[in-house]
């Protein structure tokens, strides 16, 4: 991964310049050199030298169209800052190979100092453009300055918080390990999405596990997954599962909560019914969720 490779060549002064640009980006798209100097509290000479260096490494985008030159971070620059922070905090020590690519994220394996292996998810919303603006609105509210930095940071925070909330229940949902900016680190299950399996040995057991766990999450911490389906359940050869991808989760008091809960249950039911001939009744399961 580009950012991890580049991180090795960067000095703390370079990182401080990147952070200065990051601060400036809260107020505007591009940050003028004078403001980079201000936020970094370096002399102008040092600021210029560092800006040149991080730009040469491909971590920034330069705008020289205006009367003064300004910079913004690109996604690699932002990755560098987040990875650096996670290493500093001893959350991770090393990045491994890519293990998945979602529409809005890249997922890698990683390792900590004790050689525990985790999954590291980097949010990439708006990678191409902010086409589906409605989706992001629920994250950013009515802010006018729509920065991808901010959107992805909020996304990571939201998923991390959901995982934290669920963690106390001790279920097959990734244990949250740490997060910074647009990256979260969590428990990893070496396997593949349920959807990729031609066949599984114990479909009834796995179906029950998913339903029972979702019921506990709903009843004990008041959360609904919101995007439940065969693509967001990881399964290994021994039948261990991990229910992932909690960005879309909503709380039970959300106006659409019932509808989303029903849709989650329906998705799982229809998959297991069609593929494994499991008998299940969405209405009946939904009722069980709402009772107890
Ligand atoms: N904790 C994990 N353990 C193992 N694999 C994981 C884990 N988290 C993510 N993955 C892998 O990365 C892929 C993408 O992760 P996830 O579904 O969370 O991202 P996403 O961007 O929301 O995807 P999409 O929007 O396409 O559903 C998963 O389908 C899976 O292959
Ligand atoms: Mg997914």
CSV table of N, CA and C in Angstrom, one decimal, residues 165 216-224 250-253:
chain,number,residue,atom,x,y,z
A,165,UNK,N,-20.3,-0.4,20.9
A,165,UNK,CA,-21.5,-0.6,21.7
A,165,UNK,C,-21.9,-2.1,21.7
A,216,UNK,N,-30.2,-10.3,19.7
A,216,UNK,CA,-29.6,-9.7,20.9
A,216,UNK,C,-29.1,-8.3,20.7
A,217,UNK,N,-28.6,-8.0,19.6
A,217,UNK,CA,-28.1,-6.7,19.3
A,217,UNK,C,-29.3,-5.7,19.3
A,218,UNK,N,-30.4,-6.1,18.8
A,218,UNK,CA,-31.6,-5.3,18.8
A,218,UNK,C,-32.1,-5.1,20.2
A,219,UNK,N,-32.2,-6.2,20.9
A,219,UNK,CA,-32.9,-6.1,22.2
A,219,UNK,C,-32.0,-5.5,23.3
A,220,UNK,N,-30.7,-5.8,23.2
A,220,UNK,CA,-29.8,-5.4,24.4
A,220,UNK,C,-29.2,-4.0,24.1
A,221,UNK,N,-28.8,-3.7,22.9
A,221,UNK,CA,-28.2,-2.4,22.7
A,221,UNK,C,-29.0,-1.5,21.7
A,222,UNK,N,-30.2,-2.0,21.3
A,222,UNK,CA,-31.0,-1.2,20.4
A,222,UNK,C,-30.4,-0.8,19.1
A,223,UNK,N,-29.7,-1.7,18.4
A,223,UNK,CA,-29.2,-1.4,17.1
A,223,UNK,C,-29.7,-2.3,16.1
A,224,UNK,N,-29.8,-1.8,14.8
A,224,UNK,CA,-30.2,-2.6,13.7
A,224,UNK,C,-29.1,-2.5,12.7
A,250,UNK,N,-28.6,1.6,12.4
A,250,UNK,CA,-29.4,2.7,13.0
A,250,UNK,C,-30.0,2.2,14.3
A,251,UNK,N,-30.3,3.2,15.2
A,251,UNK,CA,-30.8,2.8,16.5
A,251,UNK,C,-32.3,2.5,16.4
A,252,UNK,N,-32.8,1.8,17.4
A,252,UNK,CA,-34.1,1.3,17.4
A,252,UNK,C,-35.2,2.4,17.4
A,253,UNK,N,-34.7,3.6,17.8
A,253,UNK,CA,-35.7,4.7,17.9
A,253,UNK,C,-35.7,5.6,16.6
